[in-house]
PDB file of C-alpha atoms in Angstrom:
ATOM      1  CA  UNK Z  29      40.462 -18.351 129.642  1.00 61.00           C
ATOM      2  CA  UNK Z  30      38.243 -16.177 128.298  1.00 67.00           C
ATOM      3  CA  UNK Z  31      38.592 -14.935 124.491  1.00 72.00           C
ATOM      4  CA  UNK Z  32      38.775 -11.620 125.520  1.00 66.00           C
ATOM      5  CA  UNK Z  33      41.333 -11.973 128.178  1.00 75.00           C
ATOM      6  CA  UNK Z  34      43.537 -13.764 125.493  1.00 71.00           C
ATOM      7  CA  UNK Z  35      42.911 -10.798 122.966  1.00 72.00           C
ATOM      8  CA  UNK Z  36      44.062  -7.906 125.981  1.00 72.00           C
ATOM      9  CA  UNK Z  37      47.376 -10.063 126.350  1.00 75.00           C
ATOM     10  CA  UNK Z  38      48.259 -10.216 122.745  1.00 71.00           C
ATOM     11  CA  UNK Z  39      47.348  -6.589 122.790  1.00 76.00           C
ATOM     12  CA  UNK Z  40      49.312  -5.784 125.843  1.00 77.00           C
ATOM     13  CA  UNK Z  41      52.255  -7.747 124.119  1.00 80.00           C
ATOM     14  CA  UNK Z  42      51.911  -6.034 121.012  1.00 78.00           C
ATOM     15  CA  UNK Z  43      52.112  -2.605 122.231  1.00 77.00           C
ATOM     16  CA  UNK Z  44      55.024  -3.412 124.718  1.00 78.00           C
ATOM     17  CA  UNK Z  45      57.055  -4.845 121.450  1.00 77.00           C
ATOM     18  CA  UNK Z  46      55.849  -1.439 119.735  1.00 78.00           C
ATOM     19  CA  UNK Z  47      56.840   0.623 121.997  1.00 80.00           C
ATOM     20  CA  UNK Z  48      60.351  -1.479 122.501  1.00 80.00           C
ATOM     21  CA  UNK Z  49      60.925  -1.168 118.940  1.00 75.00           C
ATOM     22  CA  UNK Z  50      60.279   2.411 118.476  1.00 76.00           C
ATOM     23  CA  UNK Z  51      63.033   3.374 121.528  1.00 77.00           C
ATOM     24  CA  UNK Z  52      65.389   0.780 120.174  1.00 80.00           C
ATOM     25  CA  UNK Z  53      64.524   2.569 116.317  1.00 78.00           C
ATOM     26  CA  UNK Z  54      65.110   6.073 117.524  1.00 77.00           C
ATOM     27  CA  UNK Z  55      67.885   5.477 119.767  1.00 80.00           C
ATOM     28  CA  UNK Z  56      69.785   3.985 116.776  1.00 80.00           C
ATOM     29  CA  UNK Z  57      69.014   6.933 114.296  1.00 80.00           C
ATOM     30  CA  UNK Z  58      69.668   9.499 117.078  1.00 77.00           C
ATOM     31  CA  UNK Z  59      73.159   7.618 117.290  1.00 79.00           C
ATOM     32  CA  UNK Z  60      72.889   7.775 113.484  1.00 78.00           C
ATOM     33  CA  UNK Z  61      72.624  11.759 113.479  1.00 74.00           C
ATOM     34  CA  UNK Z  62      74.810  12.434 116.091  1.00 74.00           C
ATOM     35  CA  UNK Z  63      77.773  10.516 114.283  1.00 75.00           C
ATOM     36  CA  UNK Z  64      77.098  12.376 110.993  1.00 70.00           C
ATOM     37  CA  UNK Z  65      77.225  15.666 112.911  1.00 68.00           C
ATOM     38  CA  UNK Z  66      80.564  14.734 114.501  1.00 69.00           C
ATOM     39  CA  UNK Z  67      82.011  13.411 111.336  1.00 68.00           C
ATOM     40  CA  UNK Z  68      84.030  15.476 108.742  1.00 68.00           C
ATOM     41  CA  UNK Z  69      81.996  16.724 105.728  1.00 66.00           C
ATOM     42  CA  UNK Z  70      81.704  14.564 102.768  1.00 65.00           C
ATOM     43  CA  UNK Z  71      84.670  15.707 100.179  1.00 63.00           C
ATOM     44  CA  UNK Z  72      84.527  14.741  96.559  1.00 63.00           C
ATOM     45  CA  UNK Z  73      88.148  14.386  95.439  1.00 59.00           C
ATOM     46  CA  UNK Z  74      88.415  14.889  91.449  1.00 59.00           C
ATOM     47  CA  UNK Z  75      89.624  11.970  90.105  1.00 61.00           C
ATOM     48  CA  UNK Z  76      91.490  11.884  86.675  1.00 58.00           C
ATOM     49  CA  UNK Z  77      90.279  10.057  83.675  1.00 66.00           C
ATOM     50  CA  UNK Z  78      92.619   6.979  83.144  1.00 68.00           C
ATOM     51  CA  UNK Z  79      93.407   8.168  79.568  1.00 72.00           C
ATOM     52  CA  UNK Z  80      94.086  11.599  80.992  1.00 66.00           C
ATOM     53  CA  UNK Z  81      97.654  12.903  80.412  1.00 68.00           C
ATOM     54  CA  UNK Z  82      99.570  13.543  83.696  1.00 62.00           C
ATOM     55  CA  UNK Z  83      99.537  17.218  84.684  1.00 60.00           C
ATOM     56  CA  UNK Z  84     102.489  18.815  83.941  1.00 57.00           C
ATOM     57  CA  UNK Z  85     104.542  21.124  85.908  1.00 57.00           C
ATOM     58  CA  UNK Z  86     107.277  23.775  85.454  1.00 58.00           C
ATOM     59  CA  UNK Z  87     110.215  23.878  87.195  1.00 61.00           C
ATOM     60  CA  UNK Z  88     111.667  27.718  87.971  1.00 65.00           C
ATOM     61  CA  UNK Z  89     114.350  27.141  85.342  1.00 62.00           C
ATOM     62  CA  UNK Z  90     111.638  26.045  82.856  1.00 65.00           C
ATOM     63  CA  UNK Z  91     109.281  28.828  83.814  1.00 67.00           C
ATOM     64  CA  UNK Z  92     112.048  31.546  83.302  1.00 72.00           C
ATOM     65  CA  UNK Z  93     112.780  29.984  79.742  1.00 78.00           C
ATOM     66  CA  UNK Z  94     110.627  31.545  76.714  1.00 79.00           C
ATOM     67  CA  UNK Z  95     108.341  29.201  75.101  1.00 78.00           C
ATOM     68  CA  UNK Z  96     109.218  28.005  71.484  1.00 80.00           C
ATOM     69  CA  UNK Z  97     106.301  29.739  69.897  1.00 82.00           C
ATOM     70  CA  UNK Z  98     106.520  32.883  71.733  1.00 81.00           C
ATOM     71  CA  UNK Z  99     106.124  36.113  69.684  1.00 87.00           C
ATOM     72  CA  UNK Z 100     109.700  38.064  68.687  1.00 89.00           C
ATOM     73  CA  UNK Z 101     109.709  41.237  70.587  1.00 92.00           C
ATOM     74  CA  UNK Z 102     112.843  42.546  69.356  1.00 94.00           C
ATOM     75  CA  UNK Z 103     112.725  45.986  67.146  1.00 95.00           C
ATOM     76  CA  UNK Z 104     113.885  46.773  63.676  1.00 94.00           C
ATOM     77  CA  UNK Z 105     116.600  49.266  63.047  1.00 95.00           C
ATOM     78  CA  UNK Z 106     113.899  51.690  61.658  1.00 95.00           C
ATOM     79  CA  UNK Z 107     111.721  50.967  64.948  1.00 95.00           C
ATOM     80  CA  UNK Z 108     114.876  51.799  67.054  1.00 95.00           C
ATOM     81  CA  UNK Z 109     115.670  55.214  65.164  1.00 95.00           C
ATOM     82  CA  UNK Z 110     111.938  56.169  65.456  1.00 94.00           C
ATOM     83  CA  UNK Z 111     112.394  55.443  69.472  1.00 95.00           C
ATOM     84  CA  UNK Z 112     115.711  57.144  69.189  1.00 94.00           C
ATOM     85  CA  UNK Z 113     114.053  60.363  68.119  1.00 93.00           C
ATOM     86  CA  UNK Z 114     111.251  60.236  70.647  1.00 93.00           C
ATOM     87  CA  UNK Z 115     113.479  59.826  73.479  1.00 91.00           C
ATOM     88  CA  UNK Z 116     115.053  62.982  72.407  1.00 90.00           C
ATOM     89  CA  UNK Z 117     111.875  65.072  72.025  1.00 90.00           C
ATOM     90  CA  UNK Z 118     111.138  67.403  74.622  1.00 86.00           C
ATOM     91  CA  UNK Z 119     107.539  66.468  75.161  1.00 87.00           C
ATOM     92  CA  UNK Z 120     108.472  63.064  76.042  1.00 93.00           C
ATOM     93  CA  UNK Z 121     108.232  62.318  80.016  1.00 95.00           C
ATOM     94  CA  UNK Z 122     111.298  60.939  81.622  1.00 95.00           C
ATOM     95  CA  UNK Z 123     111.529  59.807  85.103  1.00 96.00           C
ATOM     96  CA  UNK Z 124     114.637  58.583  86.952  1.00 96.00           C
ATOM     97  CA  UNK Z 125     113.555  55.065  87.133  1.00 96.00           C
ATOM     98  CA  UNK Z 126     114.173  52.260  85.300  1.00 96.00           C
ATOM     99  CA  UNK Z 127     112.682  48.393  84.637  1.00 97.00           C
ATOM    100  CA  UNK Z 128     112.792  46.502  87.950  1.00 97.00           C
ATOM    101  CA  UNK Z 129     114.132  43.217  86.392  1.00 95.00           C
ATOM    102  CA  UNK Z 130     116.253  42.545  83.042  1.00 95.00           C
ATOM    103  CA  UNK Z 131     113.576  39.818  82.615  1.00 94.00           C
ATOM    104  CA  UNK Z 132     111.157  42.568  81.231  1.00 96.00           C
ATOM    105  CA  UNK Z 133     113.681  43.631  78.395  1.00 96.00           C
ATOM    106  CA  UNK Z 134     111.828  43.081  74.997  1.00 96.00           C
ATOM    107  CA  UNK Z 135     114.954  44.241  72.743  1.00 96.00           C
ATOM    108  CA  UNK Z 136     117.723  42.492  73.545  1.00 93.00           C
ATOM    109  CA  UNK Z 137     120.310  44.819  71.594  1.00 93.00           C
ATOM    110  CA  UNK Z 138     119.083  48.078  73.036  1.00 95.00           C
ATOM    111  CA  UNK Z 139     118.325  46.610  76.233  1.00 95.00           C
ATOM    112  CA  UNK Z 140     115.026  48.478  76.359  1.00 97.00           C
ATOM    113  CA  UNK Z 141     111.528  47.409  77.584  1.00 97.00           C
ATOM    114  CA  UNK Z 142     108.972  48.447  75.284  1.00 97.00           C
ATOM    115  CA  UNK Z 143     105.414  48.657  75.293  1.00 97.00           C
ATOM    116  CA  UNK Z 144     102.849  49.429  73.000  1.00 96.00           C
ATOM    117  CA  UNK Z 145     100.025  51.616  74.135  1.00 94.00           C
ATOM    118  CA  UNK Z 146     100.031  50.258  77.866  1.00 96.00           C
ATOM    119  CA  UNK Z 147      97.696  50.958  80.576  1.00 95.00           C
ATOM    120  CA  UNK Z 148      99.421  52.178  83.519  1.00 96.00           C
ATOM    121  CA  UNK Z 149      98.601  51.384  87.153  1.00 95.00           C
ATOM    122  CA  UNK Z 150     100.201  53.825  89.692  1.00 96.00           C
ATOM    123  CA  UNK Z 151     100.504  52.620  93.421  1.00 96.00           C
ATOM    124  CA  UNK Z 152     100.797  54.767  96.537  1.00 94.00           C
ATOM    125  CA  UNK Z 153     102.169  52.192  98.269  1.00 95.00           C
ATOM    126  CA  UNK Z 154     104.173  48.996  98.501  1.00 97.00           C
ATOM    127  CA  UNK Z 155     102.804  45.769  96.345  1.00 96.00           C
ATOM    128  CA  UNK Z 156     102.989  43.218  98.899  1.00 95.00           C
ATOM    129  CA  UNK Z 157     100.770  40.414  97.585  1.00 94.00           C
ATOM    130  CA  UNK Z 158     100.262  39.157  94.154  1.00 93.00           C
ATOM    131  CA  UNK Z 159      96.441  39.511  95.244  1.00 91.00           C
ATOM    132  CA  UNK Z 160      96.247  43.127  94.612  1.00 92.00           C
ATOM    133  CA  UNK Z 161      96.875  43.292  91.042  1.00 93.00           C
ATOM    134  CA  UNK Z 162      94.468  40.283  90.164  1.00 90.00           C
ATOM    135  CA  UNK Z 163      91.569  42.347  89.472  1.00 86.00           C
ATOM    136  CA  UNK Z 164      93.542  44.496  87.142  1.00 89.00           C
ATOM    137  CA  UNK Z 165      95.433  41.864  85.255  1.00 90.00           C
ATOM    138  CA  UNK Z 166      91.997  40.182  84.670  1.00 86.00           C
ATOM    139  CA  UNK Z 167      90.448  42.854  83.140  1.00 85.00           C
ATOM    140  CA  UNK Z 168      93.421  43.477  80.738  1.00 90.00           C
ATOM    141  CA  UNK Z 169      94.725  40.016  80.065  1.00 88.00           C
ATOM    142  CA  UNK Z 170      91.271  39.256  77.610  1.00 84.00           C
ATOM    143  CA  UNK Z 171      91.719  42.171  75.458  1.00 87.00           C
ATOM    144  CA  UNK Z 172      95.409  41.794  75.279  1.00 89.00           C
ATOM    145  CA  UNK Z 173      96.299  45.271  76.997  1.00 93.00           C
ATOM    146  CA  UNK Z 174      99.683  45.748  78.165  1.00 96.00           C
ATOM    147  CA  UNK Z 175     100.566  46.651  81.644  1.00 96.00           C
ATOM    148  CA  UNK Z 176     102.895  48.853  83.348  1.00 97.00           C
ATOM    149  CA  UNK Z 177     103.114  48.499  87.245  1.00 97.00           C
ATOM    150  CA  UNK Z 178     104.490  51.322  89.025  1.00 98.00           C
ATOM    151  CA  UNK Z 179     105.097  51.449  92.558  1.00 97.00           C
ATOM    152  CA  UNK Z 180     107.642  52.880  95.291  1.00 97.00           C
ATOM    153  CA  UNK Z 181     108.542  48.979  95.994  1.00 97.00           C
ATOM    154  CA  UNK Z 182     107.499  45.498  95.104  1.00 97.00           C
ATOM    155  CA  UNK Z 183     107.601  42.262  96.630  1.00 96.00           C
ATOM    156  CA  UNK Z 184     110.042  39.605  95.735  1.00 96.00           C
ATOM    157  CA  UNK Z 185     107.351  36.827  95.210  1.00 94.00           C
ATOM    158  CA  UNK Z 186     105.087  39.217  93.291  1.00 96.00           C
ATOM    159  CA  UNK Z 187     108.008  40.243  91.180  1.00 96.00           C
ATOM    160  CA  UNK Z 188     109.052  37.312  90.179  1.00 94.00           C
ATOM    161  CA  UNK Z 189     105.544  36.170  89.492  1.00 93.00           C
ATOM    162  CA  UNK Z 190     105.428  39.580  86.927  1.00 95.00           C
ATOM    163  CA  UNK Z 191     108.668  38.623  85.797  1.00 95.00           C
ATOM    164  CA  UNK Z 192     107.243  34.821  84.638  1.00 92.00           C
ATOM    165  CA  UNK Z 193     104.552  35.969  82.937  1.00 92.00           C
ATOM    166  CA  UNK Z 194     106.471  38.448  80.989  1.00 93.00           C
ATOM    167  CA  UNK Z 195     108.638  35.900  79.900  1.00 92.00           C
ATOM    168  CA  UNK Z 196     106.182  33.266  79.129  1.00 90.00           C
ATOM    169  CA  UNK Z 197     103.926  36.304  76.908  1.00 91.00           C
ATOM    170  CA  UNK Z 198     101.024  35.690  79.186  1.00 90.00           C
ATOM    171  CA  UNK Z 199     100.502  39.137  78.691  1.00 92.00           C
ATOM    172  CA  UNK Z 200     102.730  42.161  78.080  1.00 95.00           C
ATOM    173  CA  UNK Z 201     104.015  43.450  81.598  1.00 96.00           C
ATOM    174  CA  UNK Z 202     106.526  45.836  83.139  1.00 97.00           C
ATOM    175  CA  UNK Z 203     107.421  46.677  86.650  1.00 98.00           C
ATOM    176  CA  UNK Z 204     109.060  50.240  87.490  1.00 98.00           C
ATOM    177  CA  UNK Z 205     109.900  50.841  91.087  1.00 97.00           C
ATOM    178  CA  UNK Z 206     110.374  54.264  91.801  1.00 95.00           C
ATOM    179  CA  UNK Z 207     109.808  57.344  94.522  1.00 95.00           C
ATOM    180  CA  UNK Z 208     107.153  59.371  95.287  1.00 94.00           C
ATOM    181  CA  UNK Z 209     108.113  62.098  93.444  1.00 95.00           C
ATOM    182  CA  UNK Z 210     108.692  60.010  89.998  1.00 96.00           C
ATOM    183  CA  UNK Z 211     105.510  58.303  90.857  1.00 95.00           C
ATOM    184  CA  UNK Z 212     103.359  61.254  90.699  1.00 96.00           C
ATOM    185  CA  UNK Z 213     104.873  62.358  87.593  1.00 96.00           C
ATOM    186  CA  UNK Z 214     104.068  59.348  86.038  1.00 96.00           C
ATOM    187  CA  UNK Z 215     100.263  59.602  87.494  1.00 95.00           C
ATOM    188  CA  UNK Z 216     100.297  63.349  86.071  1.00 94.00           C
ATOM    189  CA  UNK Z 217     101.760  62.353  82.736  1.00 94.00           C
ATOM    190  CA  UNK Z 218      99.572  59.522  81.758  1.00 93.00           C
ATOM    191  CA  UNK Z 219      96.532  60.733  84.074  1.00 92.00           C
ATOM    192  CA  UNK Z 220      96.254  57.818  86.174  1.00 93.00           C
ATOM    193  CA  UNK Z 221      94.385  57.926  89.653  1.00 92.00           C
ATOM    194  CA  UNK Z 222      97.144  56.881  92.185  1.00 93.00           C
ATOM    195  CA  UNK Z 223      95.546  53.413  93.761  1.00 92.00           C
ATOM    196  CA  UNK Z 224      96.081  52.394  97.756  1.00 91.00           C
ATOM    197  CA  UNK Z 225      96.457  48.792  98.685  1.00 91.00           C
ATOM    198  CA  UNK Z 226      92.751  48.734 100.085  1.00 87.00           C
ATOM    199  CA  UNK Z 227      91.467  49.771  96.648  1.00 87.00           C
ATOM    200  CA  UNK Z 228      93.697  47.277  94.948  1.00 88.00           C
ATOM    201  CA  UNK Z 229      93.068  44.175  97.404  1.00 85.00           C
ATOM    202  CA  UNK Z 230      89.275  44.958  96.926  1.00 81.00           C
ATOM    203  CA  UNK Z 231      89.424  44.599  93.625  1.00 71.00           C
ATOM    204  CA  UNK Z 232      87.290  48.429  92.649  1.00 69.00           C
ATOM    205  CA  UNK Z 233      89.383  49.505  89.708  1.00 74.00           C
ATOM    206  CA  UNK Z 234      87.452  51.591  87.046  1.00 75.00           C
ATOM    207  CA  UNK Z 235      88.984  51.520  83.659  1.00 71.00           C
ATOM    208  CA  UNK Z 236      89.800  55.056  83.643  1.00 80.00           C
ATOM    209  CA  UNK Z 237      91.797  54.758  87.135  1.00 88.00           C
ATOM    210  CA  UNK Z 238      94.516  53.634  84.983  1.00 92.00           C
ATOM    211  CA  UNK Z 239      96.551  55.547  82.954  1.00 93.00           C
ATOM    212  CA  UNK Z 240      98.130  55.096  79.639  1.00 93.00           C
ATOM    213  CA  UNK Z 241     100.363  56.544  76.963  1.00 94.00           C
ATOM    214  CA  UNK Z 242     101.234  55.753  73.490  1.00 94.00           C
ATOM    215  CA  UNK Z 243     104.395  54.093  74.234  1.00 96.00           C
ATOM    216  CA  UNK Z 244     106.450  53.371  77.275  1.00 97.00           C
ATOM    217  CA  UNK Z 245     110.293  52.507  76.952  1.00 97.00           C
ATOM    218  CA  UNK Z 246     112.171  51.810  80.130  1.00 97.00           C
ATOM    219  CA  UNK Z 247     115.976  51.203  80.292  1.00 96.00           C
ATOM    220  CA  UNK Z 248     118.100  50.276  83.338  1.00 96.00           C
ATOM    221  CA  UNK Z 249     118.160  53.510  85.162  1.00 96.00           C
ATOM    222  CA  UNK Z 250     115.032  55.537  83.704  1.00 96.00           C
ATOM    223  CA  UNK Z 251     111.819  55.350  82.046  1.00 97.00           C
ATOM    224  CA  UNK Z 252     110.258  57.254  79.168  1.00 96.00           C
ATOM    225  CA  UNK Z 253     106.600  58.173  78.555  1.00 96.00           C
ATOM    226  CA  UNK Z 254     105.709  58.861  75.209  1.00 95.00           C
ATOM    227  CA  UNK Z 255     102.359  61.052  75.074  1.00 90.00           C
ATOM    228  CA  UNK Z 256     100.546  61.945  71.843  1.00 78.00           C
ATOM    229  CA  UNK Z 257      97.578  64.051  71.490  1.00 62.00           C
ATOM    230  CA  UNK Z 258      95.250  61.460  70.314  1.00 58.00           C
ATOM    231  CA  UNK Z 259      96.090  59.347  74.047  1.00 55.00           C
ATOM    232  CA  UNK Z 260      95.086  62.650  76.068  1.00 52.00           C
ATOM    233  CA  UNK Z 261      92.082  62.970  74.259  1.00 49.00           C
ATOM    234  CA  UNK Z 262      90.920  59.699  75.735  1.00 50.00           C
ATOM    235  CA  UNK Z 263      91.679  60.825  79.432  1.00 48.00           C
ATOM    236  CA  UNK Z 264      88.849  63.530  80.355  1.00 49.00           C
ATOM    237  CA  UNK Z 265      86.980  61.061  82.744  1.00 51.00           C
ATOM    238  CA  UNK Z 266      90.220  60.268  84.444  1.00 50.00           C
ATOM    239  CA  UNK Z 267      91.560  63.633  84.632  1.00 49.00           C
ATOM    240  CA  UNK Z 268      88.048  64.358  86.511  1.00 55.00           C
ATOM    241  CA  UNK Z 269      88.350  61.415  88.899  1.00 51.00           C
ATOM    242  CA  UNK Z 270      91.558  62.457  89.551  1.00 47.00           C
ATOM    243  CA  UNK Z 271      90.711  65.852  90.585  1.00 49.00           C
ATOM    244  CA  UNK Z 272      87.614  65.112  92.592  1.00 55.00           C
ATOM    245  CA  UNK Z 273      89.340  62.521  94.662  1.00 50.00           C
ATOM    246  CA  UNK Z 274      92.235  65.436  95.235  1.00 46.00           C
ATOM    247  CA  UNK Z 275      89.240  67.153  97.018  1.00 46.00           C
ATOM    248  CA  UNK Z 276      87.944  64.339  98.742  1.00 52.00           C
ATOM    249  CA  UNK Z 277      84.563  64.680  96.070  1.00 50.00           C
ATOM    250  CA  UNK Z 278      83.311  61.536  94.821  1.00 49.00           C
ATOM    251  CA  UNK Z 279      83.286  61.297  91.028  1.00 45.00           C
ATOM    252  CA  UNK Z 280      80.069  60.653  89.436  1.00 47.00           C
ATOM    253  CA  UNK Z 281      78.766  56.992  90.122  1.00 43.00           C
ATOM    254  CA  UNK Z 282      81.519  56.271  92.377  1.00 46.00           C
ATOM    255  CA  UNK Z 283      79.828  54.716  94.949  1.00 42.00           C
ATOM    256  CA  UNK Z 284      83.366  53.425  96.673  1.00 45.00           C
ATOM    257  CA  UNK Z 285      83.299  53.788 100.416  1.00 42.00           C
ATOM    258  CA  UNK Z 286      85.840  56.925 101.794  1.00 40.00           C
TER     259      UNK Z 286
END
């Protein structure tokens, strides 16, 4: 057989082998890709270090127990006398709506829930999920600013979460449930913008949307706002925003969709 014939046969065989190998390789690769596409995404499961302590979860009973290193909140006799005089002052604002739960009481002897220089969130409708409060709480918890939440109604699970955080002293908290007339009285007295659910859920909340007062005192049946001249000096921007919203005119720099 001629050498060129042998070379041609070898070339044909090599070519066929390359074609077959390529087809099989491509088939295998496509099969692997299809399997990867159909398979669930890879998930990295966090692992605890062997020496790390096991996570500790609180039961409901434990969560509602004040921590051993909790800061004292009981008032002195002098402070109670001062508050009593403020309650009798005709310039203090009183609404017929007390604390939503006894878990917010800070002074057991008098049964008062007292917060000093709190921010006040006034909600125009019921609070149905804790998500509505997260944005506000995140802004205040770092500065250790107490918060009074005023709303016509608060869902049971949301109220329970506020209670636990108040007991554990995550921050100063107080919830007050009141009707619309009293709610508007609070908003007017502390110069707060009445926030609707859509704004609370979106997380859009400027610092001047919150109201404030020098001292907030709640009993089981009523709440008292102590307003001072020094406090009202800090609210011109909040007053302007509230007036502009009531007329449908956006305040300067307020880009919130209407």
